[in-house]
Structure formats: structure tokens, C-alpha cells
Short mmCIF file of C-alpha atoms in Angstrom, two decimals:
data_model
loop_
_atom_site.label_atom_id
_atom_site.label_comp_id
_atom_site.label_asym_id
_atom_site.label_seq_id
_atom_site.Cartn_x
_atom_site.Cartn_y
_atom_site.Cartn_z
CA UNK A 318 91.89 130.36 183.83
CA UNK A 319 88.14 130.97 184.09
CA UNK A 320 87.58 130.03 180.47
CA UNK A 321 89.70 126.87 180.89
CA UNK A 322 87.13 125.69 183.43
CA UNK A 323 84.54 125.65 180.67
CA UNK A 324 86.94 124.03 178.18
CA UNK A 325 88.33 121.32 180.47
CA UNK A 326 85.47 121.09 182.97
CA UNK A 327 83.35 117.96 183.41
CA UNK A 328 80.56 117.05 181.06
CA UNK A 329 77.20 117.98 182.55
CA UNK A 330 74.45 115.37 182.25
CA UNK A 331 71.54 116.57 184.36
CA UNK A 332 70.35 119.29 186.71
CA UNK A 333 68.22 118.46 189.75
CA UNK A 334 65.88 120.62 191.74
CA UNK A 335 62.27 121.20 190.78
CA UNK A 336 62.11 117.86 188.99
CA UNK A 337 65.08 116.36 187.18
CA UNK A 338 66.01 118.00 183.89
CA UNK A 339 68.37 116.53 181.31
CA UNK A 340 71.00 119.06 180.31
CA UNK A 341 70.57 120.24 176.72
CA UNK A 342 73.80 121.73 175.25
CA UNK A 343 73.52 124.64 172.83
CA UNK A 344 74.58 124.31 169.20
CA UNK A 345 78.22 125.36 169.66
CA UNK A 346 78.84 122.99 172.58
CA UNK A 347 76.95 120.16 170.89
CA UNK A 348 79.02 120.45 167.70
CA UNK A 349 82.33 120.51 169.57
CA UNK A 350 81.23 117.63 171.79
CA UNK A 351 80.14 115.57 168.80
CA UNK A 352 83.56 115.84 167.17
CA UNK A 353 85.34 114.92 170.41
CA UNK A 354 82.95 112.00 171.03
CA UNK A 355 83.54 110.70 167.51
CA UNK A 356 87.31 110.89 167.95
CA UNK A 357 87.00 109.15 171.31
CA UNK A 358 84.91 106.38 169.73
CA UNK A 359 87.49 105.92 166.97
CA UNK A 360 90.24 105.80 169.60
CA UNK A 361 88.39 103.10 171.59
CA UNK A 362 87.77 101.02 168.48
CA UNK A 363 91.42 101.46 167.50
CA UNK A 364 92.55 100.41 170.99
CA UNK A 365 90.62 97.13 170.96
CA UNK A 366 91.62 96.37 167.38
CA UNK A 367 95.21 97.62 167.74
CA UNK A 368 96.86 94.24 166.95
CA UNK A 369 95.04 94.12 163.60
CA UNK A 370 95.77 97.79 162.80
CA UNK A 371 99.45 97.44 163.76
CA UNK A 372 99.78 94.38 161.50
CA UNK A 373 98.20 96.24 158.56
CA UNK A 374 100.43 99.30 159.06
CA UNK A 375 103.52 97.11 159.28
CA UNK A 376 102.67 95.30 156.04
CA UNK A 377 102.11 98.61 154.28
CA UNK A 378 105.52 99.85 155.38
CA UNK A 379 104.48 102.56 157.84
CA UNK A 380 106.99 101.47 160.48
CA UNK A 381 110.01 102.89 158.65
CA UNK A 382 111.78 106.27 158.92
CA UNK A 383 110.31 107.55 155.64
CA UNK A 384 106.76 107.28 157.06
CA UNK A 385 107.42 109.38 160.17
CA UNK A 386 106.61 112.60 158.29
CA UNK A 387 103.23 111.24 157.16
CA UNK A 388 102.35 110.03 160.66
CA UNK A 389 103.41 113.40 162.13
CA UNK A 390 101.13 115.27 159.72
CA UNK A 391 98.17 113.06 160.61
CA UNK A 392 98.81 113.48 164.35
CA UNK A 393 99.15 117.28 164.01
CA UNK A 394 95.90 117.50 162.03
CA UNK A 395 94.03 115.50 164.64
CA UNK A 396 95.54 117.66 167.40
CA UNK A 397 94.34 120.86 165.70
CA UNK A 398 90.83 119.39 165.31
CA UNK A 399 90.78 118.45 169.01
CA UNK A 400 91.95 121.94 170.05
CA UNK A 401 89.35 123.75 167.92
CA UNK A 402 86.58 121.39 169.12
CA UNK A 403 87.48 122.01 172.77
CA UNK A 404 87.47 125.80 172.28
CA UNK A 405 84.06 125.58 170.61
CA UNK A 406 82.77 123.43 173.45
CA UNK A 407 84.11 125.88 176.03
CA UNK A 408 82.48 128.86 174.30
CA UNK A 409 79.16 127.04 174.20
CA UNK A 410 79.35 126.10 177.87
CA UNK A 411 80.21 129.67 178.92
CA UNK A 412 76.85 130.76 177.50
CA UNK A 413 74.90 128.17 179.52
CA UNK A 414 73.30 129.25 182.82
CA UNK A 415 73.44 125.67 184.17
CA UNK A 416 77.15 125.34 183.44
CA UNK A 417 77.88 128.72 184.98
CA UNK A 418 76.12 127.66 188.22
CA UNK A 419 78.03 124.38 188.30
CA UNK A 420 81.41 126.06 187.71
CA UNK A 421 80.70 128.53 190.53
CA UNK A 422 79.90 125.63 192.86
CA UNK A 423 83.18 123.95 191.91
CA UNK A 424 85.07 127.16 192.63
CA UNK A 425 83.57 127.19 196.14
CA UNK A 426 85.31 123.88 196.90
CA UNK A 427 88.68 125.62 196.83
CA UNK A 428 88.05 127.47 200.09
CA UNK A 429 87.55 125.61 203.39
CA UNK A 430 84.94 128.23 204.37
CA UNK A 431 82.70 127.52 201.40
CA UNK A 432 83.58 123.86 200.78
CA UNK A 433 80.46 122.37 202.40
CA UNK A 434 78.21 124.86 200.68
CA UNK A 435 79.90 124.06 197.38
CA UNK A 436 79.33 120.32 197.87
CA UNK A 437 75.63 120.90 198.57
CA UNK A 438 75.38 123.03 195.44
CA UNK A 439 77.21 120.42 193.33
CA UNK A 440 74.76 117.70 194.41
CA UNK A 441 72.21 119.54 192.29
CA UNK A 442 74.14 118.45 189.19
CA UNK A 443 75.04 115.14 187.59
CA UNK A 444 78.37 115.36 185.77
CA UNK A 445 81.49 113.32 185.00
CA UNK A 446 82.40 111.73 188.31
CA UNK A 447 86.16 112.25 187.94
CA UNK A 448 85.59 115.89 188.89
CA UNK A 449 83.78 115.07 192.13
CA UNK A 450 85.86 115.42 195.32
CA UNK A 451 86.76 112.45 197.51
CA UNK A 452 84.24 111.94 200.34
CA UNK A 453 86.05 109.12 202.16
CA UNK A 454 89.65 107.96 201.97
CA UNK A 455 90.60 104.62 203.53
CA UNK A 456 94.15 105.89 204.04
CA UNK A 457 92.88 108.42 206.59
CA UNK A 458 91.72 105.66 208.95
CA UNK A 459 93.75 104.55 211.92
CA UNK A 460 96.25 101.83 211.08
CA UNK A 461 94.22 99.15 212.94
CA UNK A 462 91.17 99.82 210.75
CA UNK A 463 92.84 100.23 207.35
CA UNK A 464 93.25 96.60 206.40
CA UNK A 465 90.99 93.94 207.81
CA UNK A 466 91.98 91.01 205.61
CA UNK A 467 95.75 90.80 205.55
CA UNK A 468 95.72 87.38 207.20
CA UNK A 469 93.21 86.07 204.66
CA UNK A 470 94.98 87.44 201.60
CA UNK A 471 97.31 84.55 200.87
CA UNK A 472 98.61 84.49 197.32
CA UNK A 473 99.24 80.94 196.23
CA UNK A 474 102.80 80.40 195.01
CA UNK A 475 103.27 78.02 192.11
CA UNK A 476 106.59 76.43 191.29
CA UNK A 477 107.96 77.91 188.06
CA UNK A 478 108.61 75.53 185.18
CA UNK A 479 110.53 76.60 182.11
CA UNK A 480 108.41 74.27 179.94
CA UNK A 481 105.27 76.31 180.73
CA UNK A 482 106.89 79.69 179.98
CA UNK A 483 105.08 80.17 176.63
CA UNK A 484 101.73 79.47 178.34
CA UNK A 485 102.64 81.84 181.19
CA UNK A 486 103.39 84.66 178.76
CA UNK A 487 100.27 83.97 176.69
CA UNK A 488 98.11 83.88 179.83
CA UNK A 489 99.51 87.19 181.09
CA UNK A 490 98.98 88.96 177.76
CA UNK A 491 95.50 87.49 177.34
CA UNK A 492 94.23 88.45 180.82
CA UNK A 493 95.74 91.94 180.69
CA UNK A 494 94.19 92.74 177.29
CA UNK A 495 90.91 91.06 176.36
CA UNK A 496 90.65 88.47 179.17
CA UNK A 497 89.66 90.73 182.05
CA UNK A 498 87.21 92.55 179.76
CA UNK A 499 85.57 89.27 178.78
CA UNK A 500 85.15 88.42 182.46
CA UNK A 501 83.96 91.97 183.29
CA UNK A 502 82.35 93.38 180.11
CA UNK A 503 80.96 96.27 182.15
CA UNK A 504 84.47 97.75 182.21
CA UNK A 505 84.49 98.16 178.40
CA UNK A 506 84.15 101.89 177.63
CA UNK A 507 82.23 101.24 174.42
CA UNK A 508 79.52 99.42 176.39
CA UNK A 509 79.44 102.19 178.98
CA UNK A 510 79.01 104.82 176.25
CA UNK A 511 76.08 102.88 174.81
CA UNK A 512 74.47 102.45 178.24
CA UNK A 513 75.15 105.97 179.55
CA UNK A 514 71.63 107.36 178.93
CA UNK A 515 70.16 104.44 180.93
CA UNK A 516 72.75 104.88 183.69
CA UNK A 517 72.07 108.61 183.97
CA UNK A 518 68.33 108.00 184.09
CA UNK A 519 68.66 105.26 186.72
CA UNK A 520 70.96 107.41 188.86
CA UNK A 521 68.58 110.35 188.57
CA UNK A 522 65.71 108.19 189.79
CA UNK A 523 67.68 107.10 192.86
CA UNK A 524 68.61 110.71 193.66
CA UNK A 525 65.27 112.37 192.92
CA UNK A 526 62.81 109.73 194.11
CA UNK A 527 64.78 107.95 196.84
CA UNK A 528 66.84 110.92 198.07
CA UNK A 529 70.03 109.04 197.30
CA UNK A 530 73.45 110.62 197.74
CA UNK A 531 76.42 109.90 195.51
CA UNK A 532 79.83 109.53 197.19
CA UNK A 533 83.38 109.01 196.00
CA UNK A 534 85.47 106.58 198.04
CA UNK A 535 89.24 106.27 197.65
CA UNK A 536 90.61 102.77 198.19
CA UNK A 537 93.90 101.54 199.61
CA UNK A 538 95.28 101.24 196.06
CA UNK A 539 94.11 104.80 195.20
CA UNK A 540 91.17 103.88 193.00
CA UNK A 541 88.05 106.07 193.18
CA UNK A 542 84.85 104.08 193.73
CA UNK A 543 81.49 105.46 192.60
CA UNK A 544 78.76 104.77 195.20
CA UNK A 545 75.14 105.67 195.95
CA UNK A 546 73.62 105.71 199.45
CA UNK A 547 69.92 105.76 200.28
CA UNK A 548 69.20 106.33 203.98
CA UNK A 549 65.89 104.85 205.15
CA UNK A 550 66.69 104.79 208.87
CA UNK A 551 63.98 107.37 209.60
CA UNK A 552 61.49 105.85 207.16
CA UNK A 553 61.12 102.24 208.30
CA UNK A 554 62.39 99.72 210.89
CA UNK A 555 64.03 97.88 207.95
CA UNK A 556 65.99 101.05 207.26
CA UNK A 557 68.17 100.41 210.31
CA UNK A 558 69.70 97.56 208.30
CA UNK A 559 72.08 98.54 205.49
CA UNK A 560 72.22 96.33 202.39
CA UNK A 561 75.51 96.66 200.48
CA UNK A 562 74.83 95.59 196.89
CA UNK A 563 77.58 94.09 194.73
CA UNK A 564 76.66 93.97 191.04
CA UNK A 565 77.43 91.40 188.34
CA UNK A 566 80.08 91.54 185.63
CA UNK A 567 78.03 93.90 183.44
CA UNK A 568 75.91 95.43 186.22
CA UNK A 569 75.86 98.99 187.53
CA UNK A 570 74.20 100.26 190.71
CA UNK A 571 72.19 102.72 188.58
CA UNK A 572 70.14 99.91 187.01
CA UNK A 573 71.08 96.97 189.21
CA UNK A 574 70.01 94.92 192.20
CA UNK A 575 69.49 97.83 194.63
CA UNK A 576 65.82 97.97 193.59
CA UNK A 577 64.89 94.83 195.57
CA UNK A 578 66.04 95.91 199.07
CA UNK A 579 64.88 99.46 198.32
CA UNK A 580 61.34 98.20 197.72
CA UNK A 581 61.48 96.69 201.23
CA UNK A 582 62.64 100.06 202.69
CA UNK A 583 66.12 98.86 203.66
CA UNK A 584 68.91 101.41 203.57
CA UNK A 585 71.13 100.60 200.60
CA UNK A 586 74.70 101.28 199.54
CA UNK A 587 75.41 100.50 195.89
CA UNK A 588 78.84 100.66 194.31
CA UNK A 589 80.42 100.14 190.89
CA UNK A 590 83.36 97.80 190.35
CA UNK A 591 86.74 99.39 189.44
CA UNK A 592 86.56 100.55 185.83
CA UNK A 593 82.74 100.66 185.82
CA UNK A 594 81.09 104.06 185.06
CA UNK A 595 82.49 106.54 187.64
CA UNK A 596 84.89 104.08 189.31
CA UNK A 597 88.54 104.12 188.27
CA UNK A 598 90.89 101.16 187.87
CA UNK A 599 90.43 97.69 186.39
CA UNK A 600 88.31 94.94 188.00
CA UNK A 601 91.11 92.54 188.83
CA UNK A 602 90.42 90.65 192.10
CA UNK A 603 92.88 92.67 194.19
CA UNK A 604 91.35 95.98 193.13
CA UNK A 605 87.82 94.61 193.59
CA UNK A 606 88.65 93.40 197.10
CA UNK A 607 90.14 96.76 198.05
CA UNK A 608 87.00 98.41 196.67
CA UNK A 609 84.49 96.38 198.71
CA UNK A 610 86.63 96.75 201.85
CA UNK A 611 86.61 100.52 201.42
CA UNK A 612 82.85 100.52 200.81
CA UNK A 613 82.18 98.58 204.04
CA UNK A 614 84.55 100.82 206.01
CA UNK A 615 82.76 103.85 204.58
CA UNK A 616 79.45 102.40 205.80
CA UNK A 617 80.86 101.88 209.30
CA UNK A 618 83.04 104.93 209.89
CA UNK A 619 81.25 107.55 207.79
CA UNK A 620 77.60 106.48 207.58
CA UNK A 621 77.45 105.18 211.16
CA UNK A 622 76.17 101.62 210.67
CA UNK A 623 77.37 98.87 212.98
CA UNK A 624 78.78 95.73 211.35
CA UNK A 625 75.92 93.68 212.85
CA UNK A 626 73.40 95.80 210.92
CA UNK A 627 74.93 95.17 207.48
CA UNK A 628 73.72 92.61 204.93
CA UNK A 629 76.02 91.82 202.00
CA UNK A 630 74.00 91.17 198.84
CA UNK A 631 75.88 89.88 195.81
CA UNK A 632 74.54 89.01 192.38
CA UNK A 633 76.43 86.78 189.95
CA UNK A 634 80.15 87.70 189.97
CA UNK A 635 79.38 90.22 192.74
CA UNK A 636 79.11 87.24 195.07
CA UNK A 637 82.90 87.13 195.23
CA UNK A 638 83.13 90.70 196.53
CA UNK A 639 80.35 89.98 199.06
CA UNK A 640 82.10 86.86 200.35
CA UNK A 641 85.41 88.70 200.58
CA UNK A 642 83.78 91.47 202.61
CA UNK A 643 82.13 88.85 204.85
CA UNK A 644 85.57 87.29 205.42
CA UNK A 645 86.90 90.69 206.47
CA UNK A 646 83.88 91.60 208.60
CA UNK A 647 82.61 88.24 209.95
CA UNK A 648 80.01 89.81 212.26
CA UNK A 649 77.79 91.08 209.44
CA UNK A 650 74.09 90.28 209.70
CA UNK A 651 74.22 87.93 206.75
CA UNK A 652 75.21 87.25 203.14
CA UNK A 653 72.73 86.78 200.29
CA UNK A 654 74.12 85.33 197.05
CA UNK A 655 71.91 85.47 193.97
CA UNK A 656 72.79 83.52 190.80
CA UNK A 657 76.37 83.03 192.01
CA UNK A 658 78.85 80.33 190.95
CA UNK A 659 81.41 78.25 192.81
CA UNK A 660 84.56 78.78 190.72
CA UNK A 661 84.94 80.96 187.64
CA UNK A 662 87.40 78.51 186.09
CA UNK A 663 84.56 76.08 185.40
CA UNK A 664 82.64 78.82 183.61
CA UNK A 665 85.62 80.09 181.61
CA UNK A 666 86.99 76.80 180.26
CA UNK A 667 83.87 75.61 178.35
CA UNK A 668 83.65 79.00 176.62
CA UNK A 669 87.18 78.82 175.22
CA UNK A 670 88.75 76.39 172.71
CA UNK A 671 89.89 73.15 174.33
CA UNK A 672 93.38 73.69 172.91
CA UNK A 673 93.74 76.81 175.10
CA UNK A 674 92.72 75.01 178.29
CA UNK A 675 96.18 75.32 179.86
CA UNK A 676 96.44 79.03 179.11
CA UNK A 677 92.94 79.65 180.50
CA UNK A 678 93.75 77.77 183.72
CA UNK A 679 96.96 79.76 184.30
CA UNK A 680 95.25 83.07 183.49
CA UNK A 681 92.40 82.38 185.93
CA UNK A 682 94.39 80.85 188.76
CA UNK A 683 97.18 83.43 188.65
CA UNK A 684 95.34 86.66 187.82
CA UNK A 685 91.57 86.26 188.28
CA UNK A 686 91.01 83.40 190.73
CA UNK A 687 87.38 84.00 191.71
CA UNK A 688 86.91 80.85 193.76
CA UNK A 689 83.77 81.36 195.85
CA UNK A 690 83.76 77.84 197.31
CA UNK A 691 87.19 78.40 198.80
CA UNK A 692 86.45 81.94 199.96
CA UNK A 693 83.16 80.97 201.64
CA UNK A 694 85.09 78.84 204.15
CA UNK A 695 86.44 82.03 205.74
CA UNK A 696 82.93 83.22 206.66
CA UNK A 697 80.96 81.46 209.41
CA UNK A 698 77.87 83.63 209.60
CA UNK A 699 74.34 83.36 208.14
CA UNK A 700 74.28 82.81 204.39
CA UNK A 701 71.60 82.07 201.80
CA UNK A 702 71.77 81.26 198.09
CA UNK A 703 69.23 81.87 195.34
CA UNK A 704 69.31 79.80 192.15
CA UNK A 705 67.75 80.89 188.86
CA UNK A 706 66.08 77.80 187.38
CA UNK A 707 66.38 79.17 183.83
CA UNK A 708 69.88 80.59 184.23
CA UNK A 709 71.60 80.82 180.86
CA UNK A 710 74.92 82.16 182.20
CA UNK A 711 76.13 79.85 184.98
CA UNK A 712 74.43 76.70 183.67
CA UNK A 713 75.01 74.78 180.44
CA UNK A 714 71.95 74.99 178.17
CA UNK A 715 69.89 76.02 181.23
CA UNK A 716 70.18 72.50 182.67
CA UNK A 717 69.60 72.61 186.43
CA UNK A 718 72.11 69.88 187.25
CA UNK A 719 74.91 71.94 185.63
CA UNK A 720 74.08 75.17 187.48
CA UNK A 721 77.26 76.21 189.31
CA UNK A 722 75.15 77.47 192.20
CA UNK A 723 74.49 73.82 193.10
CA UNK A 724 78.20 73.18 193.57
CA UNK A 725 78.64 76.35 195.63
CA UNK A 726 75.78 75.42 197.96
CA UNK A 727 77.01 71.86 198.50
CA UNK A 728 80.61 72.97 199.06
CA UNK A 729 79.46 75.42 201.76
CA UNK A 730 77.24 72.85 203.47
CA UNK A 731 79.90 70.14 203.21
CA UNK A 732 82.42 72.44 204.89
CA UNK A 733 80.04 73.59 207.64
CA UNK A 734 78.46 70.19 208.41
CA UNK A 735 81.02 67.54 207.33
CA UNK A 736 79.47 64.67 209.33
CA UNK A 737 76.01 65.29 207.87
CA UNK A 738 76.99 65.89 204.25
CA UNK A 739 78.86 62.70 203.55
CA UNK A 740 79.10 60.98 200.16
CA UNK A 741 75.64 59.43 200.34
CA UNK A 742 73.98 62.70 201.35
CA UNK A 743 75.89 64.74 198.75
CA UNK A 744 74.81 62.36 195.97
CA UNK A 745 71.24 62.53 197.19
CA UNK A 746 71.33 66.34 197.28
CA UNK A 747 72.72 66.44 193.75
CA UNK A 748 69.70 64.43 192.62
CA UNK A 749 67.38 66.82 194.48
CA UNK A 750 69.06 69.84 192.87
CA UNK A 751 68.73 68.39 189.38
CA UNK A 752 65.05 69.39 189.58
CA UNK A 753 63.32 72.54 190.86
CA UNK A 754 63.08 72.49 194.65
CA UNK A 755 59.61 71.85 195.99
CA UNK A 756 58.24 74.64 198.16
CA UNK A 757 57.41 73.49 201.66
CA UNK A 758 54.98 75.33 203.87
CA UNK A 759 57.26 75.25 206.87
CA UNK A 760 55.53 77.23 209.58
CA UNK A 761 58.42 77.29 211.99
CA UNK A 762 56.06 76.93 214.96
CA UNK A 763 58.94 76.19 217.31
CA UNK A 764 60.71 79.40 216.35
CA UNK A 765 57.87 81.30 218.00
CA UNK A 766 59.59 80.76 221.31
CA UNK A 767 63.19 80.37 222.37
CA UNK A 768 64.10 77.16 224.16
CA UNK A 769 67.62 76.00 224.72
CA UNK A 770 69.16 72.55 224.87
CA UNK A 771 67.24 69.31 225.27
CA UNK A 772 64.08 71.14 226.47
CA UNK A 773 63.37 72.02 222.82
CA UNK A 774 63.77 68.37 221.77
CA UNK A 775 61.42 67.27 224.55
CA UNK A 776 58.73 69.67 223.38
CA UNK A 777 59.15 68.56 219.75
CA UNK A 778 58.64 64.90 220.70
CA UNK A 779 55.82 65.65 223.13
CA UNK A 780 53.79 67.60 220.55
CA UNK A 781 54.76 65.40 217.56
CA UNK A 782 56.55 68.19 215.73
CA UNK A 783 57.38 68.01 212.03
CA UNK A 784 60.67 66.69 210.65
CA UNK A 785 61.84 70.27 210.09
CA UNK A 786 61.17 71.16 213.72
CA UNK A 787 63.06 68.08 214.89
CA UNK A 788 66.00 69.02 212.67
CA UNK A 789 66.00 72.54 214.07
CA UNK A 790 65.86 71.17 217.61
CA UNK A 791 68.94 69.03 216.96
CA UNK A 792 70.84 72.06 215.67
CA UNK A 793 69.81 74.21 218.63
CA UNK A 794 70.69 71.49 221.14
CA UNK A 795 74.12 70.92 219.63
CA UNK A 796 74.93 74.61 219.15
CA UNK A 797 73.81 75.43 222.70
CA UNK A 798 76.19 72.81 224.09
CA UNK A 799 79.12 73.04 221.67
CA UNK A 800 78.78 76.48 220.06
CA UNK A 801 78.21 77.46 216.42
CA UNK A 802 81.79 77.35 215.24
CA UNK A 803 82.26 75.79 211.80
CA UNK A 804 83.04 73.12 210.75
CA UNK A 805 80.40 71.77 213.15
CA UNK A 806 80.79 68.19 214.34
CA UNK A 807 77.05 67.54 214.62
CA UNK A 808 75.91 64.25 213.07
CA UNK A 809 78.89 62.07 213.85
CA UNK A 810 76.66 59.48 215.56
CA UNK A 811 73.60 59.89 213.29
CA UNK A 812 72.14 57.11 211.20
CA UNK A 813 71.98 57.54 207.42
CA UNK A 814 68.26 58.25 207.60
CA UNK A 815 68.74 61.07 210.11
CA UNK A 816 71.62 62.46 208.03
CA UNK A 817 69.34 62.46 204.96
CA UNK A 818 66.70 64.28 206.96
CA UNK A 819 69.17 66.86 208.28
CA UNK A 820 70.81 67.35 204.86
CA UNK A 821 67.45 68.00 203.24
CA UNK A 822 66.51 70.49 205.97
CA UNK A 823 69.81 72.38 205.81
CA UNK A 824 69.77 72.52 202.02
CA UNK A 825 66.30 74.07 201.99
CA UNK A 826 67.20 76.50 204.76
CA UNK A 827 70.19 77.82 202.81
CA UNK A 828 69.02 77.42 199.21
CA UNK A 829 66.01 78.67 197.25
CA UNK A 830 64.82 78.50 193.66
CA UNK A 831 63.56 81.42 191.59
CA UNK A 832 61.97 80.58 188.23
CA UNK A 833 63.82 83.12 186.12
CA UNK A 834 66.73 83.82 183.80
CA UNK A 835 70.04 85.22 185.03
CA UNK A 836 69.36 88.96 184.69
CA UNK A 837 65.80 89.35 186.00
CA UNK A 838 65.28 91.64 189.00
CA UNK A 839 64.82 89.59 192.17
CA UNK A 840 61.27 89.88 193.59
CA UNK A 841 61.00 91.16 197.16
CA UNK A 842 59.56 87.89 198.49
CA UNK A 843 62.90 86.19 197.75
CA UNK A 844 64.92 88.72 199.73
CA UNK A 845 64.99 87.39 203.29
CA UNK A 846 67.49 87.66 206.13
CA UNK A 847 69.57 84.44 205.97
CA UNK A 848 68.84 81.54 208.30
CA UNK A 849 70.83 81.33 211.51
CA UNK A 850 70.70 78.76 214.29
CA UNK A 851 68.80 80.47 217.15
CA UNK A 852 70.89 79.85 220.25
CA UNK A 853 69.66 81.67 223.34
CA UNK A 854 69.52 80.90 227.03
CA UNK A 855 66.14 80.72 228.67
CA UNK A 856 62.56 79.96 227.76
CA UNK A 857 60.60 82.84 226.31
CA UNK A 858 57.10 82.56 224.80
CA UNK A 859 55.89 85.12 222.25
#
């Protein structure tokens, strides 16, 4: 049994301690590992090209009884090679001091008396995450806390038509095979194998330099989610706020967006989508939603953050997970969406042949309906959007007027302020968004003190405040009297000129341009707590 631990144990990547040190296998382990890695690569290539291989084998007559003997011999030969390679790998590992220490730490997990000590010892190693124990299981929560979004999770039911049956079947096969992997290329094992050295290095930097801690979270659908937590609560006032970072469709927390809030000394919690690196499962929307729910619950019940101290930060396709979490936990401090689209259908259709338009629509709407515009209506808290002006992913030929972030911003503002964003204002905003937004030096002088109701408006008029200050005063006056519940009926009696003024103000308060391509790291000056209407009672100077 002891030797089996070395044979079947996890692959060791790195040892921490007095400076991080990449694990170097000896000759015997390296040779056995190389054979197994090659076979695994061949298997992955065979899996993705299986329709072609199956067709070739069928044409050559391998799917008949006479060929079973040949196939059995090939399978047996491969099995023997795998067995010998694993024994060689185990022998090599048993001679390694680092592996011996790691195996001893894993043995300590078996006893409740030494479990905590074993976990501390294991944190000194970076190895295949499937062998790490579960740190937080959503199923262990009280029933009231397990599922926050049952009321929101309404699956649309479509009437079945026999005429569309071929398209239904084609859509199901397509999304279950290559479709979901085209939408989430980060779940492709070949890509992960290629990127593994970068992922290990990025993870090591977070652990060694930022004192990050890796955790495994088990979701409601029994997936294991790979996370990293950096606690800056004792380091900076910003550290009292936790930023939960949701990566893009080929992003990993190891080399992803966590760097921006970390540079500002926020506490961060990064996680990998189902099927990405250490996370199990497949990144279908249901599994992704269960994952982000579990991550937020882990932050609240295990890490000790209040909902009001959490910012949800989503990049690209990660905006969907962030908006879903905001729908489940509406009291979060805010949502920041960077390079995010309105509806994935409008990104998928232009990239596929026009003749497959019906199949693409069914596949997206039935199995991967990432509709951020619709989902954003369930969240009524502070939100801000960042647009990449040279975005090559969610815009056609990097044209600003085709950037799907424009449509997301306008759909959110139209829902929240329907009487301000009418047809005339929406058309005007579309024209504004067809060019880079001009930066205004808005000082926010009136936000230096808190005044409620018409008193604020009086001061703005008395001191000839700017248009932006007048717009803010209107919002504060209305919200103080009527509340901040969306959709907000402010603007019903406004003239077109005032609506234009308010629409321009609200657009700039919720939307910002960053001159960059899709995958560039966001600079710290663009990471700000989202705008919220300041509604307080009283009159307080600062």
C-alpha cells in the first residue's frame, strides 16, 4: 500500500519554503512520466478527432468480429506499457526526499488528530489538485443558506416542434462536444497542458509573494472548484473589502485579473471555472452558477466577510458569473464588468456559417444562454462597465459601434431609468458610444458633503453648480423621496434637453473607456468602486 502511494499519488510541481523551488524528477520518474504524458496526449488528440478516426477505422473494416483480436492485442500492449511506466514512476518517486515528505503529510490527513498539521504541511507543496481535501462543502450549510437563487433560476420552456427535431439533435450534439469548448477554450485539456508551466509559476507567485492560500470548494452539484485567497485585512484599509474575480473563457486565476485589485491591496478570492485547471466539471451555465454561488458562500461563511464588503469583478465571459452572484446576493458592495458583452448569441452567430444559424440559436438558448442584459435586471446595486476601445473579441473588426459592451450598458440604463433613456436618448447615446468617450474632469464638489432632498438642489442653483452636479442633485432628491428601487420613475416630467443631460451623466457614471485590446491587464486607475446614488439624511460637511 505504501508503494502504491508513490505509483498513484499526485504529480508534484513545486515545493515552497525557503524560496519556491520547481520539483525536478529523477531519471526513472521522468522517463515513466514522459511515456504516460505522451499516451495522455495521444488520447486527448484521439478524443477530439474521434469522429474522423472512427470513420477511417470503419472504412478499413475494423468494426467487424475478425478485427476484435487485433484490437485486443493493441489494447493489451498499451496496458502493459502503462503498467510498466507507472511502476518506474513510483520507484523514482520513492527515492525523492520531496515526494517522501509530501506522502507523509498526506498520510497525516487520515487521522483527525493530525489532520490540521497535515494540511499545513501539504500547503508547502504544489501538486495535482484532485488529491487536495475539500475545505468547504456547500451541502454542509443550513438549508436556508444552501441555495440563494432558486426563485431566479427559471428555465425557459419552449414548445416542441417535430419539424425542428433535426436541428434540436444537431444542437445538442454540437454543444456537448465541440460547442462548449469553443465557448470556453480554457476547459480544453490540451490548452491546459501547454499553459501548465505558466499556471504553476503564477500560482507560486501568489502563494510565495502574496501569502495566498489555495482552497477546494465543493458545489451543490458536487464539482470541486479550485480557488486562491489572499487576505489583506491586516495590511490595508482596502483589505477589508474582498474582490471576487471571475475570469474569461480562457482565463485562469493564476495569470488572470486578480493582479489589479491585489495591486490596490484589496483582499482577493480567485476561482477557476468548472473544467479549468484544478476545477472539475464542464463550464455549462448551471455548473458555473453553482460554482460562483459556492465561492461567495465560502467567502461569507468560511472567510468571514460580510456581503456588503464584497465586490464582484468579472472579465469578459466572467461577467455572467458575477451578475449571477449579484442576483443571488443583492447587497454586495458593487459589480465591476470589464470587456463584457450583452448576449453571447450575438457573438456566436457571426462566427458560424449562416446556414447553421438555427442550430446555433437552439444550442445557445437551450444549453448556454449567457444573456447578461437579461440577468442584470435582477441586480439593483452599484454597477460599472469598462469598455476596451480596441477590443478584438466582442467587437467586429474593433469597431466601437459594434462593441457588445455598448448594448449591455444601454440595456442596463434603459431598465433602471426608463423615463430618461427613451428612444431619442438611446439613439443619442449610441452616437456617443460610436467614438471614444471624452474624459471629463468632474470634481464632484457636491459629494464632499451629504445633503438630502431639495436642499441639495438649492445649493447647486445658488452656487451655479455644473451640469453634473445638477444631475446628481436630481437623483439624490428623487431617491430621497421615492427610494432607489429600480426601475426608477425619475424623468417622467423632464424635457428632452434635461433627459439628454441626465442620460449623458448616467452613461459616464456607469461606463468608462480603456484604450486597450481584450486581454490586457486592467490598470489600477480603472478599478474603482461603482457609482451609487448617495442617499442620506442630514447635512454633514467634510
